[in-house]
Amino acid sequence: MSLSQEVDPFERLTDQDIHTAIHNATGPRSALFVPEVPLQVLVRRQIARLLDHCLQCARLVYNELVKIKHSCLVHELQRFPVLKMHINDIVGSFLFEGLQPSQTMIGHLVEMESQLGGKLLIFQSKTKG
């Protein structure tokens, strides 16, 4: 089953929440256009819920890379079992060492997007690095 099929964008978001956010932004008068800020607040709240799914995607990518690593060990290496073992260990540790920084980066990106001014935070982090 696809991860995107498991995520309901309206879970924990009711019509009343949307109505209240728009009403709070416009005040007692009715607005000609729907204000963007309250909808951004609601969307950012929903973005924060995607963290677990994003981390699960990172683990699935890691698992696929491990499978690819096993399939890339060519038959000719059977003659050199020590070399095969060392290559397997080195590539495996390389992939595993990349998993934690990837998950940390994903967490930071989701956190930045879920904050007000998240786009500004991402832009500032790109210009610093």
PDB file of C-alpha atoms in Angstrom:
ATOM      1  CA  MET A   1       0.000   0.000   0.000  1.00  0.00           C
ATOM      2  CA  SER A   2       1.270   3.441  -0.893  1.00  0.00           C
ATOM      3  CA  LEU A   3       2.108   5.858   1.898  1.00  0.00           C
ATOM      4  CA  SER A   4       0.219   8.652   0.166  1.00  0.00           C
ATOM      5  CA  GLN A   5      -2.955   6.582   0.331  1.00  0.00           C
ATOM      6  CA  GLU A   6      -2.655   6.343   4.111  1.00  0.00           C
ATOM      7  CA  VAL A   7      -2.515  10.104   4.739  1.00  0.00           C
ATOM      8  CA  ASP A   8      -5.849  11.862   5.040  1.00  0.00           C
ATOM      9  CA  PRO A   9      -5.246  15.603   4.599  1.00  0.00           C
ATOM     10  CA  PHE A  10      -8.449  16.479   6.466  1.00  0.00           C
ATOM     11  CA  GLU A  11      -7.807  14.295   9.491  1.00  0.00           C
ATOM     12  CA  ARG A  12      -8.031  16.453  12.622  1.00  0.00           C
ATOM     13  CA  LEU A  13      -9.177  19.373  10.453  1.00  0.00           C
ATOM     14  CA  THR A  14     -12.875  20.103  10.455  1.00  0.00           C
ATOM     15  CA  ASP A  15     -14.979  22.520   8.464  1.00  0.00           C
ATOM     16  CA  GLN A  16     -15.484  24.398  11.714  1.00  0.00           C
ATOM     17  CA  ASP A  17     -11.684  24.865  12.044  1.00  0.00           C
ATOM     18  CA  ILE A  18     -11.532  26.345   8.546  1.00  0.00           C
ATOM     19  CA  HIS A  19     -14.543  28.571   9.176  1.00  0.00           C
ATOM     20  CA  THR A  20     -13.107  29.792  12.490  1.00  0.00           C
ATOM     21  CA  ALA A  21      -9.700  30.552  10.964  1.00  0.00           C
ATOM     22  CA  ILE A  22     -11.247  32.577   8.141  1.00  0.00           C
ATOM     23  CA  HIS A  23     -13.615  34.360  10.514  1.00  0.00           C
ATOM     24  CA  ASN A  24     -10.762  35.229  12.895  1.00  0.00           C
ATOM     25  CA  ALA A  25      -8.731  36.657  10.019  1.00  0.00           C
ATOM     26  CA  THR A  26     -11.499  38.799   8.558  1.00  0.00           C
ATOM     27  CA  GLY A  27     -13.202  39.898  11.747  1.00  0.00           C
ATOM     28  CA  PRO A  28     -16.910  40.698  11.801  1.00  0.00           C
ATOM     29  CA  ARG A  29     -16.971  41.987   8.220  1.00  0.00           C
ATOM     30  CA  SER A  30     -17.149  39.594   5.304  1.00  0.00           C
ATOM     31  CA  ALA A  31     -14.184  39.499   2.965  1.00  0.00           C
ATOM     32  CA  LEU A  32     -14.353  39.642  -0.792  1.00  0.00           C
ATOM     33  CA  PHE A  33     -11.424  37.222  -1.081  1.00  0.00           C
ATOM     34  CA  VAL A  34     -10.449  34.381   1.201  1.00  0.00           C
ATOM     35  CA  PRO A  35      -7.449  35.512   3.256  1.00  0.00           C
ATOM     36  CA  GLU A  36      -4.313  33.471   2.727  1.00  0.00           C
ATOM     37  CA  VAL A  37      -2.824  33.601   6.233  1.00  0.00           C
ATOM     38  CA  PRO A  38      -5.426  31.502   8.088  1.00  0.00           C
ATOM     39  CA  LEU A  39      -5.259  28.825   5.433  1.00  0.00           C
ATOM     40  CA  GLN A  40      -1.461  28.809   5.691  1.00  0.00           C
ATOM     41  CA  VAL A  41      -1.771  28.288   9.445  1.00  0.00           C
ATOM     42  CA  LEU A  42      -4.092  25.322   8.911  1.00  0.00           C
ATOM     43  CA  VAL A  43      -1.854  23.838   6.210  1.00  0.00           C
ATOM     44  CA  ARG A  44       1.272  24.187   8.352  1.00  0.00           C
ATOM     45  CA  ARG A  45      -0.497  22.376  11.181  1.00  0.00           C
ATOM     46  CA  GLN A  46      -1.241  19.520   8.783  1.00  0.00           C
ATOM     47  CA  ILE A  47       2.345  19.506   7.444  1.00  0.00           C
ATOM     48  CA  ALA A  48       3.635  18.783  10.943  1.00  0.00           C
ATOM     49  CA  ARG A  49       1.657  15.535  10.882  1.00  0.00           C
ATOM     50  CA  LEU A  50       3.669  14.285   7.883  1.00  0.00           C
ATOM     51  CA  LEU A  51       6.890  13.791   9.858  1.00  0.00           C
ATOM     52  CA  ASP A  52       6.291  10.113  10.668  1.00  0.00           C
ATOM     53  CA  HIS A  53       5.433   9.327   7.053  1.00  0.00           C
ATOM     54  CA  CYS A  54       8.516  11.169   5.793  1.00  0.00           C
ATOM     55  CA  LEU A  55      10.761   9.265   8.208  1.00  0.00           C
ATOM     56  CA  GLN A  56       9.131   6.021   7.110  1.00  0.00           C
ATOM     57  CA  CYS A  57       9.968   6.929   3.502  1.00  0.00           C
ATOM     58  CA  ALA A  58      13.601   7.455   4.488  1.00  0.00           C
ATOM     59  CA  ARG A  59      13.697   4.011   6.112  1.00  0.00           C
ATOM     60  CA  LEU A  60      12.097   2.454   3.013  1.00  0.00           C
ATOM     61  CA  VAL A  61      14.711   4.110   0.785  1.00  0.00           C
ATOM     62  CA  TYR A  62      17.450   2.799   3.087  1.00  0.00           C
ATOM     63  CA  ASN A  63      15.988  -0.726   2.914  1.00  0.00           C
ATOM     64  CA  GLU A  64      15.861  -0.551  -0.892  1.00  0.00           C
ATOM     65  CA  LEU A  65      19.479   0.616  -1.037  1.00  0.00           C
ATOM     66  CA  VAL A  66      20.483  -2.333   1.154  1.00  0.00           C
ATOM     67  CA  LYS A  67      18.672  -4.681  -1.252  1.00  0.00           C
ATOM     68  CA  ILE A  68      20.466  -3.065  -4.190  1.00  0.00           C
ATOM     69  CA  LYS A  69      23.762  -3.458  -2.338  1.00  0.00           C
ATOM     70  CA  HIS A  70      23.146  -7.198  -2.001  1.00  0.00           C
ATOM     71  CA  SER A  71      22.224  -7.546  -5.663  1.00  0.00           C
ATOM     72  CA  CYS A  72      25.350  -5.652  -6.763  1.00  0.00           C
ATOM     73  CA  LEU A  73      27.721  -8.140  -5.174  1.00  0.00           C
ATOM     74  CA  VAL A  74      28.833  -9.842  -8.358  1.00  0.00           C
ATOM     75  CA  HIS A  75      29.332 -13.559  -8.716  1.00  0.00           C
ATOM     76  CA  GLU A  76      33.062 -13.095  -9.359  1.00  0.00           C
ATOM     77  CA  LEU A  77      33.512 -11.975  -5.750  1.00  0.00           C
ATOM     78  CA  GLN A  78      32.613 -15.480  -4.567  1.00  0.00           C
ATOM     79  CA  ARG A  79      36.259 -16.392  -5.199  1.00  0.00           C
ATOM     80  CA  PHE A  80      37.345 -13.710  -2.725  1.00  0.00           C
ATOM     81  CA  PRO A  81      35.156 -14.161   0.359  1.00  0.00           C
ATOM     82  CA  VAL A  82      37.168 -11.793   2.578  1.00  0.00           C
ATOM     83  CA  LEU A  83      37.044  -9.039  -0.043  1.00  0.00           C
ATOM     84  CA  LYS A  84      33.321  -9.619  -0.526  1.00  0.00           C
ATOM     85  CA  MET A  85      32.746  -9.423   3.231  1.00  0.00           C
ATOM     86  CA  HIS A  86      34.740  -6.171   3.544  1.00  0.00           C
ATOM     87  CA  ILE A  87      32.966  -4.559   0.582  1.00  0.00           C
ATOM     88  CA  ASN A  88      29.615  -5.604   2.030  1.00  0.00           C
ATOM     89  CA  ASP A  89      30.526  -4.205   5.471  1.00  0.00           C
ATOM     90  CA  ILE A  90      31.893  -0.914   4.137  1.00  0.00           C
ATOM     91  CA  VAL A  91      28.950  -0.219   1.837  1.00  0.00           C
ATOM     92  CA  GLY A  92      26.499  -1.280   4.551  1.00  0.00           C
ATOM     93  CA  SER A  93      28.061   1.023   7.134  1.00  0.00           C
ATOM     94  CA  PHE A  94      28.177   3.859   4.571  1.00  0.00           C
ATOM     95  CA  LEU A  95      24.446   3.502   3.938  1.00  0.00           C
ATOM     96  CA  PHE A  96      23.627   3.209   7.643  1.00  0.00           C
ATOM     97  CA  GLU A  97      25.728   6.261   8.528  1.00  0.00           C
ATOM     98  CA  GLY A  98      23.749   8.263   5.976  1.00  0.00           C
ATOM     99  CA  LEU A  99      20.377   7.256   7.411  1.00  0.00           C
ATOM    100  CA  GLN A 100      20.561   9.275  10.644  1.00  0.00           C
ATOM    101  CA  PRO A 101      21.648  12.575   9.038  1.00  0.00           C
ATOM    102  CA  SER A 102      18.936  12.089   6.411  1.00  0.00           C
ATOM    103  CA  GLN A 103      16.288  11.586   9.073  1.00  0.00           C
ATOM    104  CA  THR A 104      17.565  14.623  10.974  1.00  0.00           C
ATOM    105  CA  MET A 105      17.420  16.749   7.824  1.00  0.00           C
ATOM    106  CA  ILE A 106      13.891  15.530   7.063  1.00  0.00           C
ATOM    107  CA  GLY A 107      12.846  16.406  10.603  1.00  0.00           C
ATOM    108  CA  HIS A 108      14.314  19.894  10.276  1.00  0.00           C
ATOM    109  CA  LEU A 109      12.627  20.477   6.905  1.00  0.00           C
ATOM    110  CA  VAL A 110       9.217  19.392   8.172  1.00  0.00           C
ATOM    111  CA  GLU A 111       9.706  21.502  11.302  1.00  0.00           C
ATOM    112  CA  MET A 112      10.646  24.559   9.242  1.00  0.00           C
ATOM    113  CA  GLU A 113       7.686  24.087   6.906  1.00  0.00           C
ATOM    114  CA  SER A 114       5.293  23.686   9.814  1.00  0.00           C
ATOM    115  CA  GLN A 115       6.389  26.977  11.409  1.00  0.00           C
ATOM    116  CA  LEU A 116       5.026  30.336  10.381  1.00  0.00           C
ATOM    117  CA  GLY A 117       7.605  31.847   8.092  1.00  0.00           C
ATOM    118  CA  GLY A 118       8.845  28.372   7.170  1.00  0.00           C
ATOM    119  CA  LYS A 119       9.739  29.419   3.624  1.00  0.00           C
ATOM    120  CA  LEU A 120      11.869  32.224   5.042  1.00  0.00           C
ATOM    121  CA  LEU A 121      13.684  29.786   7.352  1.00  0.00           C
ATOM    122  CA  ILE A 122      14.445  27.453   4.442  1.00  0.00           C
ATOM    123  CA  PHE A 123      15.725  30.363   2.331  1.00  0.00           C
ATOM    124  CA  GLN A 124      17.945  31.572   5.187  1.00  0.00           C
ATOM    125  CA  SER A 125      19.368  28.088   5.764  1.00  0.00           C
ATOM    126  CA  LYS A 126      20.196  27.746   2.046  1.00  0.00           C
ATOM    127  CA  THR A 127      21.982  31.097   1.968  1.00  0.00           C
ATOM    128  CA  LYS A 128      24.059  30.252   5.074  1.00  0.00           C
ATOM    129  CA  GLY A 129      25.234  26.874   3.766  1.00  0.00           C
TER     130      GLY A 129
END
